[in-house]
Every structure is written in structure tokens, then in C-alpha cells.
Amino acid sequence: MKKRYLSSLMLSLLIGAASAQTTSAPAAPNPIQSGPGSYGGTVSGMDLMDVDLMFIGAHPDDDGGVGGILARYLLDGGYKGTVVTLTGGEGGGNATGRETGRALGLIREEEERRSLAMLGVNSPHFLGLRDFYFTLSAEETLAKWGGPAFVCDVVRLVRLRRPEVLVTMWPGPGTHGQHQMAARAATLAYATAGDPATCPEQLKEGLQVFTPLKLYYYPNSAEDATVKIPTDDVSRTARIRYSDLKNVAQFNYRSQGWDTFSTLPAKTSNPESFMLVASRVPTPAQETSLMGGALTASGSSPAGVKLEVQPAAYDIGAGQAAPVTVKLTNTTSKDMTGVTLALNAPDGWKVSAAPAARTLKPGESASATFQVTAPANAAAQRSEVTGSYRAAQDGQAITGRAGNFVRPLPAVVATFAPTFDVAAYQDFARQTGTDWVIGSLPTRLALALGQKTPVNVTVTNRSKAAVNGKVDLKMPAGVTLSGDTAYQLAAGQSKTLTFQMEAVAAALPAGRQSALLPVSLSTGNFTDTANAYVLPSLTIPRLSKAPVIDGDLGDMSAGADGQIGPEDLWWRTKPDNAADASAKFKLGYDDTYLYVGMNVKDELVACNIAPDDIKAQLRSDAIGITVDPSGDSKDTGTTMQAAAFPCTTDGFGARGFRDADANQGVMEETAPGMQVASKKVDGGYDIEFRLPWAAMPKVPKAGDTIGLNLVMYDGDQADARVGANISQSGLAWASFSWGGKQALPYLWPRVTLGK
């Protein structure tokens, strides 16, 4: 990875905060004293800490994707490894008891210790950061964690434990916000733990800087995986398959319900997939081990020899020469003779000549900067450039290769303006030299049905001459475009064009109330893509007479109508039919309350929640109402997420609460004035909500448009244990997988308060 100025989102704040604590040069570390120590001849406590592999996650059980490699490398391979978990997971559910908060966090930490011990990790670390309600916002996570100072805690552990290989989660939008921040911290540690200017106060602790050699992410998609490690072969130590051993270990995660599906033998033995994001050592074109190049030889290249390929920028101009540096460092104890460096590019590209051969003594480096020119008509896509070296050592030929990526761009480039969260990640990725990873993250466009939505497109002229033309946008059926697509740009100029997109009912697949559709735009041979999220929209009436919240929907007849059906699935198993799970609902409001009435079809209504255990609606049959009263919240911290179980172990009689917002708990404590009621009816149940505007972060007024989603949870288990998590299906009015239905307010339906 080339060195760049790192993201203002985190690292500049981090370095600024750390630098403010010390104005003098850091003291030199104390020399290691010779002579026997207290551990059988160990002369430094650091010897107890040194590992080869480190996984960095946010919660206990985030290591679920590395159980196989931990067992393979630590139990059977003789390597050492550790796991760093940023929180105790106290914000999650509890499938085994009623403990919450820090008590639950301590249980989950112990679960992880026991699981990891079975896989060869004997000394995991917990940073103790706060695990709050479910969020998809990296920005909210950063704020809740008190800013970027925690990255220094990760850097400290990297410097202390000295892992050559770092593995972490996906750092971009589309996953839990705390996962994103754990991965971004790992990325920053990879980039900067070897720099004394980062967290300089740690040098006063006697720590020395340390530079990891490889960084892997959990891939964002199957297509992003660069290496897959099998789990269907047998562990020499455990005498069972790695997949079986992984399942046995993860059986410990009982508070999260993993014991209900962690079988022995494992039902599947899928490989564990990773994405090599950055490397400072040679790697083969197709990796088969995460240790290659760092701790084992890569082909004939000795382990630990450093070889880096560093483009000056990921985006290069098609037809224009761009510098790419190849750097080799001899980390062995012997001379390398006849050293030559080379750079290969895709067919049809031009690469300048290589420098003459030379000798590298131990510790010496050689670098060469090549000029790479892509054809003027080269496709604007991620393209690999491969650096290599050849040398001799002890009379034997050695060689290694390493890759990186560039993207040739034409003179005119047009891109959709991203949402704030995608834009923040794009900035972070560019600043950390991982911007080639961004390609797997399309821009998001939220389109409310029947409403014109402004969509911004940035057009940039990268050439030295004026240009003009039109942007070509391709819309799916049911989505129309209005606005002038023409552009005129001076040399080097960028301009933002604003179009109006409108989605109508024809855009929706049969039986669905929302849709995720592809949208693209082109300028010449450059294409950018986006995901259009088509959202329900509804105008609801001001009710002249307040309905009585008693489970009888008769007095909600004046409300606006909507429905949810089996096709509106966002979670797990699709219901058998509408009788299995569906709903019709009514919405209305007055100056004091929002009213929701629902007739829910459910052939088996589960009542396995105790009346004094009202939390986590995902566990059983329940209804959730998510409200963004401002209509423009960036995370759920400024929303109200109300929910209710229609019945408890005491029978029918809804119990309400708030969950996954900034004020969680039973409604009597968190939303004074909130009422819920339910009634068993043929084929299911009726349920009503009265939600006070005063309990929300903002009180909207007539004519305002708010965000509002309705979420159904269904668990068809007649003999469910009291308190057990029996979640089977999840439906929603706007149903987008992995949190969009509840944790991304800009993807909630648009509801206008009628005047």
C-alpha cells in the first residue's frame, strides 16, 4: 500500500489528539537486558506476546468467519494468533437468559474465550468499547465511541503482539456500523503502526513500531474473495474436519442462539473466504494460504522479503503515462545479487524500461518507478499491475511477484453523487490506499413511489481541452427521468447535473411494496452504477376523532391503507402464503399521536415471551414501527423504534417497548403516553399502536414528510421455550435485507402528514 495522507474522518484526528499529548521527541525504547528471565530463559515480556496472526472484530462471535483458519494455523500449523474484540457485545440479544448490559457483555466475552480456546487462541483481547443498539452507521459508532482515540488502542496491540497477518471485517456500508469501524481501525493499524508519528505516546511505554505485512477483509461479496481456505479436510490435532471443529467451538455462543444450528457433524463445510486488500510481501497470483510471503516462502521468494507495488493513484488517465513504483527490501541475512525489478501490465498497455541489475545487502532496498500507459480506449475498470523481482542468493535463483490495481479513466467521467455514508467510506478508502476495493459498493438512490426525487450526477473533464456531450442514463421499467442530460465543460472542469427520477407502481415486482433495481449512466466508455431503492409512499389523514387503543380496529377506518405480504421478505424464510404471514394496516395522526392499526394474518401466534421480559422483538411474533420524525435522519439515534409483542405467556394483551434507538426499554419508561393493544381474531390478531410525538426527537407538523416503516416478525413454533428466539420470517413494508428495513432511515417509506 502506498503511503498517503490518511482520512480526516479518523487518522488526522487521531494523530492530532495523540500529538497534543507529547511535545518532545519520544524516548528511545529501553534495551532488552541479557541473561535468563523468569520464563525458562525468556528475556523479554514481548516474547510472550508475539503472534503471527491477528483477527480484529467488533463483537464476540465476529470471529465466526475465521474459526477454520485459526484451527488450521494455530492448532495444526504451529503458528500463534490472537483475536481483538472491540466491545463485549452487550447490545445484542440474549437467547439464554435475561441478563442485559454489562452483565450480558461479560457472558459473551466468556463465550468467546471458550470458543477461541478450542481453536488455539489462548489470550484474546477485549477493548471494552460500548456496544449499543443495532446500527448500520460508522459515523454514529465513531461518535458513540468518543472519537478516533480507540484506534490507538488497536495500534498498541498490533505493536505489542506484532502480527504479520491482519484479518478483519468489511469496512464499508452494508454491514453493522461497529463492524465497519473495527475494520477501519484494523486498516489504519496496518497502514500506520510502523510509523512513529502515529500514537507517539506509546513509544514512551517502551513499545517499538511494528509494520504488519498483509491485510485481509471479509469480502463484501463472493466475487470479491481472493482466497478460499477449505474446511472439509481433517484437523491433525482434533481428528475431525475443520468445519466440525469450528461448529463445536461456536456452540459456545449460546447467548446468540448459535447452539441451535452448530451441529456435529457440520451440515456444510464451506470454505472460509477472504479478500487480500494490501500486502508488503510477494504473493502468488492465486493464494492458497494467508501466511504465504509473510511467514512462509512465496514460491522461491524467502519468507518475509518485502515487495510492494505502489501506484501514485488508483485512477489514471487512459492514454496518459502514470507512475507505478516497485520496491524490494532484502529482509534476509544474506546478499541478493543480480537483483532486477520489473512491472507487468495488461496486454496492450505500455510499461517503461526496467533499471539495471544491482546487489542488495541485508536490510537494503531498491525501488524503480515505471511509467505505465493504458490504451486510450482501455476499459474503465479495475486492472492489475504486477511487480516482480529476480535475484540470486547462495547460487540459487529466487523470484517473487506482487500485485496492485489501477483504473484507467477516459477524458469525461460521470458518477452518481453517493449518499453520505457511501461517500465517507469512499473518502476513507482513498486516503488509506484501499480505494480499489470501492468497486463492490454501488451508490444508493432512495426513490419514493410517485414522487420526483432529485438525483445529482457529477461530470468531470479530465482532459486539457473543452468537451461537450450528453450523459446516457439507463432506467429500469417503471422509473422515469426528467432534466437536461447535456454538459459543456472547460478543461479540468467538474459540474453537477441534477435530474428528477420518479418511480411508479410498475417498477415493483408482483406482490412487493418495495424494490431494489439497478440504474446506470454512461459517458463514452465509462459507466457508473447505482442501486435504486423504490420505497412506498403514503399520505395519511389527520384524524378528527382519536381511536381508542383497545385492539378493535373499527375506529381506525378513516386511516390510510397499506399492506404487507409474503413477497415483502427481508429475513430468513419466506412464509408459505398470506395466511402464514401478512398484514393490512391503517395509519393516521393528530397533533399529539401517530396511530397504527394492523390486522395480522398468522396461523400460529407464538406467545412465549414472559411479561417481565419485554425486549428484542426479533425473538418471537412481534410488530415493529420505525419512525423518523425529521424525515432526514442519518442513523437511528434520532428516530423512534417502537415495537410490541401481541401476547405473552400470560395470554393476549400486547406489551410495548422501544428497541434499537437511543432510548430503549419498556414503553412506560421510554415513551410516556405510548399505548398498545391486541386482540386474537380468526386467522391471526389485530394490534394497535398510539405513539406520542412528544417521545420522539422531533415533533413534525401537518404537511411534513417523515420516514416510517412497519416490520413483522413471525415465529411458527407452538412449543417454543419461554424466552427462546424462534424468529423464522421477517416481512416489512419496505423490505431490504440486512438492516435496511430498520437501521437506515433514508430507506424507510415516505409518509406525508395530510393537512
Short mmCIF file of N, CA, C and O in Angstrom, two decimals, residues 50-139:
data_model
loop_
_atom_site.label_atom_id
_atom_site.label_comp_id
_atom_site.label_asym_id
_atom_site.label_seq_id
_atom_site.Cartn_x
_atom_site.Cartn_y
_atom_site.Cartn_z
N ASP A 50 4.26 -12.15 21.21
CA ASP A 50 4.42 -12.21 19.76
C ASP A 50 3.49 -13.24 19.14
O ASP A 50 3.41 -14.39 19.57
N VAL A 51 2.75 -12.82 18.11
CA VAL A 51 1.87 -13.72 17.36
C VAL A 51 2.14 -13.55 15.87
O VAL A 51 2.80 -12.60 15.44
N ASP A 52 1.59 -14.46 15.10
CA ASP A 52 1.73 -14.41 13.65
C ASP A 52 0.48 -13.86 12.97
O ASP A 52 0.56 -13.25 11.90
N LEU A 53 -0.67 -14.08 13.60
CA LEU A 53 -1.96 -13.76 13.00
C LEU A 53 -2.83 -13.06 14.02
O LEU A 53 -2.88 -13.47 15.19
N MET A 54 -3.52 -12.00 13.60
CA MET A 54 -4.46 -11.29 14.47
C MET A 54 -5.75 -11.04 13.72
O MET A 54 -5.74 -10.53 12.60
N PHE A 55 -6.88 -11.39 14.36
CA PHE A 55 -8.20 -11.02 13.83
C PHE A 55 -8.74 -9.88 14.67
O PHE A 55 -8.69 -9.93 15.91
N ILE A 56 -9.29 -8.86 14.02
CA ILE A 56 -9.85 -7.70 14.71
C ILE A 56 -11.33 -7.60 14.35
O ILE A 56 -11.69 -7.43 13.18
N GLY A 57 -12.20 -7.73 15.37
CA GLY A 57 -13.64 -7.65 15.17
C GLY A 57 -14.28 -6.72 16.18
O GLY A 57 -13.62 -6.17 17.07
N ALA A 58 -15.60 -6.56 16.08
CA ALA A 58 -16.32 -5.64 16.95
C ALA A 58 -16.98 -6.35 18.13
O ALA A 58 -17.05 -5.80 19.23
N HIS A 59 -17.50 -7.58 17.90
CA HIS A 59 -18.28 -8.26 18.93
C HIS A 59 -17.80 -9.70 19.11
O HIS A 59 -17.27 -10.30 18.18
N PRO A 60 -18.00 -10.27 20.30
CA PRO A 60 -17.80 -11.70 20.44
C PRO A 60 -18.69 -12.42 19.41
O PRO A 60 -19.87 -12.08 19.27
N ASP A 61 -18.14 -13.35 18.72
CA ASP A 61 -18.72 -14.16 17.63
C ASP A 61 -18.44 -13.56 16.25
O ASP A 61 -18.75 -14.18 15.24
N ASP A 62 -17.85 -12.34 16.17
CA ASP A 62 -17.46 -11.82 14.86
C ASP A 62 -16.35 -12.66 14.24
O ASP A 62 -16.10 -12.57 13.03
N ASP A 63 -15.70 -13.47 15.06
CA ASP A 63 -14.67 -14.36 14.55
C ASP A 63 -15.25 -15.58 13.86
O ASP A 63 -14.52 -16.51 13.49
N GLY A 64 -16.58 -15.59 13.66
CA GLY A 64 -17.23 -16.75 13.05
C GLY A 64 -16.69 -17.11 11.69
O GLY A 64 -16.77 -18.27 11.27
N GLY A 65 -16.12 -16.15 10.98
CA GLY A 65 -15.59 -16.43 9.65
C GLY A 65 -14.15 -16.88 9.62
O GLY A 65 -13.61 -17.15 8.55
N VAL A 66 -13.50 -16.96 10.82
CA VAL A 66 -12.08 -17.35 10.84
C VAL A 66 -11.84 -18.59 11.69
O VAL A 66 -10.69 -18.97 11.91
N GLY A 67 -12.90 -19.24 12.16
CA GLY A 67 -12.71 -20.41 13.01
C GLY A 67 -11.90 -21.50 12.35
O GLY A 67 -11.05 -22.15 12.99
N GLY A 68 -12.12 -21.72 11.07
CA GLY A 68 -11.40 -22.75 10.35
C GLY A 68 -9.92 -22.44 10.21
O GLY A 68 -9.06 -23.30 10.43
N ILE A 69 -9.60 -21.18 9.85
CA ILE A 69 -8.18 -20.86 9.67
C ILE A 69 -7.45 -20.79 11.00
O ILE A 69 -6.27 -21.13 11.09
N LEU A 70 -8.14 -20.36 12.07
CA LEU A 70 -7.50 -20.37 13.38
C LEU A 70 -7.08 -21.79 13.75
O LEU A 70 -5.95 -22.04 14.17
N ALA A 71 -8.01 -22.73 13.60
CA ALA A 71 -7.68 -24.12 13.92
C ALA A 71 -6.57 -24.64 13.02
O ALA A 71 -5.63 -25.31 13.47
N ARG A 72 -6.65 -24.35 11.75
CA ARG A 72 -5.65 -24.85 10.79
C ARG A 72 -4.26 -24.32 11.11
O ARG A 72 -3.28 -25.07 11.15
N TYR A 73 -4.15 -23.00 11.34
CA TYR A 73 -2.84 -22.39 11.51
C TYR A 73 -2.31 -22.53 12.93
O TYR A 73 -1.10 -22.70 13.14
N LEU A 74 -3.19 -22.44 13.94
CA LEU A 74 -2.72 -22.42 15.32
C LEU A 74 -2.62 -23.82 15.91
O LEU A 74 -1.61 -24.17 16.53
N LEU A 75 -3.66 -24.62 15.74
CA LEU A 75 -3.62 -25.97 16.29
C LEU A 75 -2.69 -26.89 15.50
O LEU A 75 -1.93 -27.67 16.08
N ASP A 76 -2.78 -26.81 14.18
CA ASP A 76 -2.06 -27.76 13.34
C ASP A 76 -0.80 -27.18 12.71
O ASP A 76 0.12 -27.94 12.38
N GLY A 77 -0.75 -25.88 12.51
CA GLY A 77 0.38 -25.29 11.78
C GLY A 77 1.52 -24.80 12.64
O GLY A 77 2.58 -24.44 12.12
N GLY A 78 1.31 -24.75 13.95
CA GLY A 78 2.37 -24.29 14.83
C GLY A 78 2.50 -22.79 14.92
O GLY A 78 3.44 -22.27 15.53
N TYR A 79 1.58 -22.05 14.35
CA TYR A 79 1.61 -20.59 14.43
C TYR A 79 0.92 -20.13 15.72
O TYR A 79 0.22 -20.90 16.39
N LYS A 80 1.11 -18.84 16.02
CA LYS A 80 0.45 -18.22 17.16
C LYS A 80 -0.50 -17.15 16.65
O LYS A 80 -0.22 -16.47 15.67
N GLY A 81 -1.61 -16.99 17.37
CA GLY A 81 -2.58 -15.99 16.93
C GLY A 81 -3.39 -15.45 18.09
O GLY A 81 -3.43 -16.04 19.18
N THR A 82 -4.03 -14.33 17.84
CA THR A 82 -4.91 -13.73 18.84
C THR A 82 -6.09 -13.08 18.15
O THR A 82 -6.10 -12.88 16.94
N VAL A 83 -7.08 -12.73 18.95
CA VAL A 83 -8.29 -12.06 18.48
C VAL A 83 -8.50 -10.82 19.33
O VAL A 83 -8.40 -10.88 20.57
N VAL A 84 -8.75 -9.70 18.67
CA VAL A 84 -9.06 -8.44 19.36
C VAL A 84 -10.53 -8.13 19.12
O VAL A 84 -10.97 -8.02 17.96
N THR A 85 -11.31 -8.02 20.19
CA THR A 85 -12.74 -7.73 20.10
C THR A 85 -12.99 -6.38 20.75
O THR A 85 -12.68 -6.19 21.93
N LEU A 86 -13.54 -5.46 20.00
CA LEU A 86 -13.63 -4.08 20.48
C LEU A 86 -14.67 -3.88 21.56
O LEU A 86 -14.52 -3.00 22.42
N THR A 87 -15.76 -4.65 21.55
CA THR A 87 -16.82 -4.49 22.55
C THR A 87 -17.09 -5.83 23.21
O THR A 87 -16.59 -6.87 22.79
N GLY A 88 -17.94 -5.81 24.24
CA GLY A 88 -18.38 -7.04 24.87
C GLY A 88 -19.64 -7.61 24.27
O GLY A 88 -20.12 -8.66 24.71
N GLY A 89 -20.22 -6.93 23.27
CA GLY A 89 -21.43 -7.44 22.64
C GLY A 89 -22.68 -7.28 23.47
O GLY A 89 -23.70 -7.92 23.22
N GLU A 90 -22.63 -6.36 24.46
CA GLU A 90 -23.77 -6.22 25.37
C GLU A 90 -25.00 -5.61 24.71
O GLU A 90 -26.10 -5.65 25.27
N GLY A 91 -24.85 -5.08 23.50
CA GLY A 91 -26.00 -4.52 22.79
C GLY A 91 -26.80 -5.57 22.04
O GLY A 91 -27.85 -5.26 21.48
N GLY A 92 -26.33 -6.81 22.02
CA GLY A 92 -27.02 -7.87 21.30
C GLY A 92 -28.12 -8.50 22.13
O GLY A 92 -28.40 -8.11 23.27
N GLY A 93 -28.72 -9.54 21.56
CA GLY A 93 -29.78 -10.26 22.25
C GLY A 93 -29.21 -11.28 23.21
O GLY A 93 -28.00 -11.50 23.30
N ASN A 94 -30.11 -11.92 23.94
CA ASN A 94 -29.72 -12.95 24.90
C ASN A 94 -30.71 -14.10 24.78
O ASN A 94 -31.86 -14.00 25.23
N ALA A 95 -30.27 -15.18 24.15
CA ALA A 95 -31.15 -16.32 23.93
C ALA A 95 -31.15 -17.30 25.10
O ALA A 95 -31.87 -18.30 25.06
N THR A 96 -30.38 -17.02 26.14
CA THR A 96 -30.26 -17.98 27.23
C THR A 96 -30.73 -17.45 28.57
O THR A 96 -30.82 -18.20 29.55
N GLY A 97 -31.00 -16.17 28.69
CA GLY A 97 -31.39 -15.62 29.98
C GLY A 97 -31.84 -14.19 29.85
O GLY A 97 -32.10 -13.70 28.74
N ARG A 98 -31.89 -13.49 30.96
CA ARG A 98 -32.41 -12.13 30.98
C ARG A 98 -31.34 -11.08 31.21
O ARG A 98 -31.64 -9.90 31.35
N GLU A 99 -30.10 -11.52 31.28
CA GLU A 99 -29.03 -10.56 31.51
C GLU A 99 -28.92 -9.60 30.33
O GLU A 99 -29.03 -9.99 29.17
N THR A 100 -28.72 -8.34 30.63
CA THR A 100 -28.51 -7.32 29.61
C THR A 100 -27.32 -6.47 30.02
O THR A 100 -26.71 -6.68 31.07
N GLY A 101 -27.00 -5.49 29.21
CA GLY A 101 -25.96 -4.55 29.56
C GLY A 101 -24.63 -5.21 29.81
O GLY A 101 -24.26 -6.20 29.17
N ARG A 102 -23.88 -4.68 30.78
CA ARG A 102 -22.54 -5.18 31.03
C ARG A 102 -22.55 -6.64 31.47
O ARG A 102 -21.62 -7.40 31.16
N ALA A 103 -23.59 -7.07 32.17
CA ALA A 103 -23.67 -8.48 32.58
C ALA A 103 -23.69 -9.39 31.36
O ALA A 103 -22.99 -10.41 31.31
N LEU A 104 -24.48 -9.02 30.36
CA LEU A 104 -24.51 -9.81 29.12
C LEU A 104 -23.16 -9.74 28.42
O LEU A 104 -22.68 -10.75 27.88
N GLY A 105 -22.53 -8.57 28.44
CA GLY A 105 -21.22 -8.45 27.81
C GLY A 105 -20.19 -9.39 28.43
O GLY A 105 -19.39 -10.01 27.72
N LEU A 106 -20.23 -9.53 29.73
CA LEU A 106 -19.29 -10.44 30.40
C LEU A 106 -19.56 -11.89 30.01
O LEU A 106 -18.63 -12.69 29.84
N ILE A 107 -20.83 -12.23 29.87
CA ILE A 107 -21.18 -13.58 29.43
C ILE A 107 -20.66 -13.83 28.02
O ILE A 107 -20.05 -14.86 27.72
N ARG A 108 -20.88 -12.87 27.15
CA ARG A 108 -20.46 -13.05 25.75
C ARG A 108 -18.94 -13.09 25.63
O ARG A 108 -18.40 -13.82 24.79
N GLU A 109 -18.25 -12.32 26.44
CA GLU A 109 -16.78 -12.39 26.42
C GLU A 109 -16.31 -13.78 26.84
O GLU A 109 -15.38 -14.34 26.25
N GLU A 110 -16.96 -14.34 27.88
CA GLU A 110 -16.57 -15.68 28.32
C GLU A 110 -16.89 -16.72 27.25
O GLU A 110 -16.13 -17.67 27.04
N GLU A 111 -18.01 -16.55 26.55
CA GLU A 111 -18.33 -17.45 25.44
C GLU A 111 -17.23 -17.42 24.39
O GLU A 111 -16.81 -18.47 23.87
N GLU A 112 -16.75 -16.22 24.09
CA GLU A 112 -15.72 -16.12 23.07
C GLU A 112 -14.40 -16.72 23.56
O GLU A 112 -13.71 -17.40 22.79
N ARG A 113 -14.05 -16.50 24.81
CA ARG A 113 -12.82 -17.10 25.33
C ARG A 113 -12.86 -18.62 25.18
O ARG A 113 -11.89 -19.26 24.77
N ARG A 114 -13.99 -19.22 25.52
CA ARG A 114 -14.10 -20.67 25.47
C ARG A 114 -14.08 -21.17 24.03
O ARG A 114 -13.46 -22.20 23.73
N SER A 115 -14.74 -20.45 23.16
CA SER A 115 -14.73 -20.85 21.75
C SER A 115 -13.33 -20.75 21.18
O SER A 115 -12.84 -21.69 20.54
N LEU A 116 -12.66 -19.63 21.41
CA LEU A 116 -11.34 -19.42 20.84
C LEU A 116 -10.31 -20.39 21.42
O LEU A 116 -9.39 -20.82 20.71
N ALA A 117 -10.45 -20.75 22.68
CA ALA A 117 -9.50 -21.68 23.29
C ALA A 117 -9.52 -23.02 22.57
O ALA A 117 -8.49 -23.69 22.45
N MET A 118 -10.68 -23.42 22.06
CA MET A 118 -10.78 -24.68 21.33
C MET A 118 -10.11 -24.59 19.97
O MET A 118 -9.81 -25.62 19.35
N LEU A 119 -9.87 -23.37 19.50
CA LEU A 119 -9.27 -23.16 18.18
C LEU A 119 -7.81 -22.75 18.27
O LEU A 119 -7.19 -22.48 17.23
N GLY A 120 -7.26 -22.67 19.49
CA GLY A 120 -5.85 -22.37 19.64
C GLY A 120 -5.53 -20.96 20.07
O GLY A 120 -4.35 -20.60 20.16
N VAL A 121 -6.54 -20.14 20.34
CA VAL A 121 -6.31 -18.77 20.81
C VAL A 121 -6.46 -18.76 22.33
O VAL A 121 -7.55 -18.94 22.86
N ASN A 122 -5.36 -18.51 23.03
CA ASN A 122 -5.37 -18.58 24.48
C ASN A 122 -5.37 -17.23 25.17
O ASN A 122 -5.53 -17.15 26.39
N SER A 123 -5.17 -16.15 24.40
CA SER A 123 -5.08 -14.84 25.04
C SER A 123 -5.74 -13.78 24.17
O SER A 123 -5.07 -12.93 23.60
N PRO A 124 -7.08 -13.83 24.05
CA PRO A 124 -7.78 -12.78 23.29
C PRO A 124 -7.80 -11.47 24.07
O PRO A 124 -7.52 -11.44 25.27
N HIS A 125 -8.17 -10.39 23.38
CA HIS A 125 -8.22 -9.06 23.99
C HIS A 125 -9.60 -8.45 23.79
O HIS A 125 -10.20 -8.58 22.71
N PHE A 126 -10.09 -7.76 24.80
CA PHE A 126 -11.35 -7.03 24.74
C PHE A 126 -11.07 -5.58 25.10
O PHE A 126 -10.56 -5.29 26.18
N LEU A 127 -11.40 -4.67 24.19
CA LEU A 127 -11.11 -3.26 24.42
C LEU A 127 -12.15 -2.57 25.29
O LEU A 127 -11.90 -1.47 25.78
N GLY A 128 -13.33 -3.15 25.43
CA GLY A 128 -14.32 -2.58 26.33
C GLY A 128 -15.07 -1.39 25.79
O GLY A 128 -15.68 -0.64 26.57
N LEU A 129 -15.07 -1.19 24.48
CA LEU A 129 -15.88 -0.12 23.92
C LEU A 129 -17.36 -0.46 24.03
O LEU A 129 -17.74 -1.62 24.15
N ARG A 130 -18.19 0.55 23.94
CA ARG A 130 -19.63 0.36 24.17
C ARG A 130 -20.29 -0.29 22.96
O ARG A 130 -20.17 0.19 21.84
N ASP A 131 -20.98 -1.40 23.21
CA ASP A 131 -21.84 -1.99 22.19
C ASP A 131 -23.25 -1.50 22.44
O ASP A 131 -23.91 -1.91 23.39
N PHE A 132 -23.71 -0.60 21.59
CA PHE A 132 -25.04 -0.03 21.79
C PHE A 132 -26.03 -0.71 20.84
O PHE A 132 -25.76 -1.80 20.33
N TYR A 133 -27.16 -0.11 20.60
CA TYR A 133 -28.20 -0.70 19.76
C TYR A 133 -27.70 -0.94 18.33
O TYR A 133 -26.72 -0.38 17.89
N PHE A 134 -28.43 -1.77 17.62
CA PHE A 134 -28.07 -2.12 16.25
C PHE A 134 -28.01 -0.86 15.38
O PHE A 134 -28.95 -0.07 15.35
N THR A 135 -26.90 -0.70 14.68
CA THR A 135 -26.74 0.45 13.80
C THR A 135 -26.00 0.02 12.54
O THR A 135 -25.20 -0.91 12.56
N LEU A 136 -26.27 0.69 11.45
CA LEU A 136 -25.51 0.49 10.21
C LEU A 136 -24.63 1.70 9.93
O LEU A 136 -24.10 1.83 8.82
N SER A 137 -24.46 2.56 10.91
CA SER A 137 -23.75 3.82 10.71
C SER A 137 -22.36 3.79 11.33
O SER A 137 -22.22 3.69 12.56
N ALA A 138 -21.34 3.90 10.50
CA ALA A 138 -19.98 4.03 11.01
C ALA A 138 -19.81 5.36 11.74
O ALA A 138 -19.10 5.44 12.76
N GLU A 139 -20.45 6.39 11.23
CA GLU A 139 -20.32 7.72 11.82
C GLU A 139 -20.93 7.76 13.22
O GLU A 139 -20.37 8.35 14.16
#
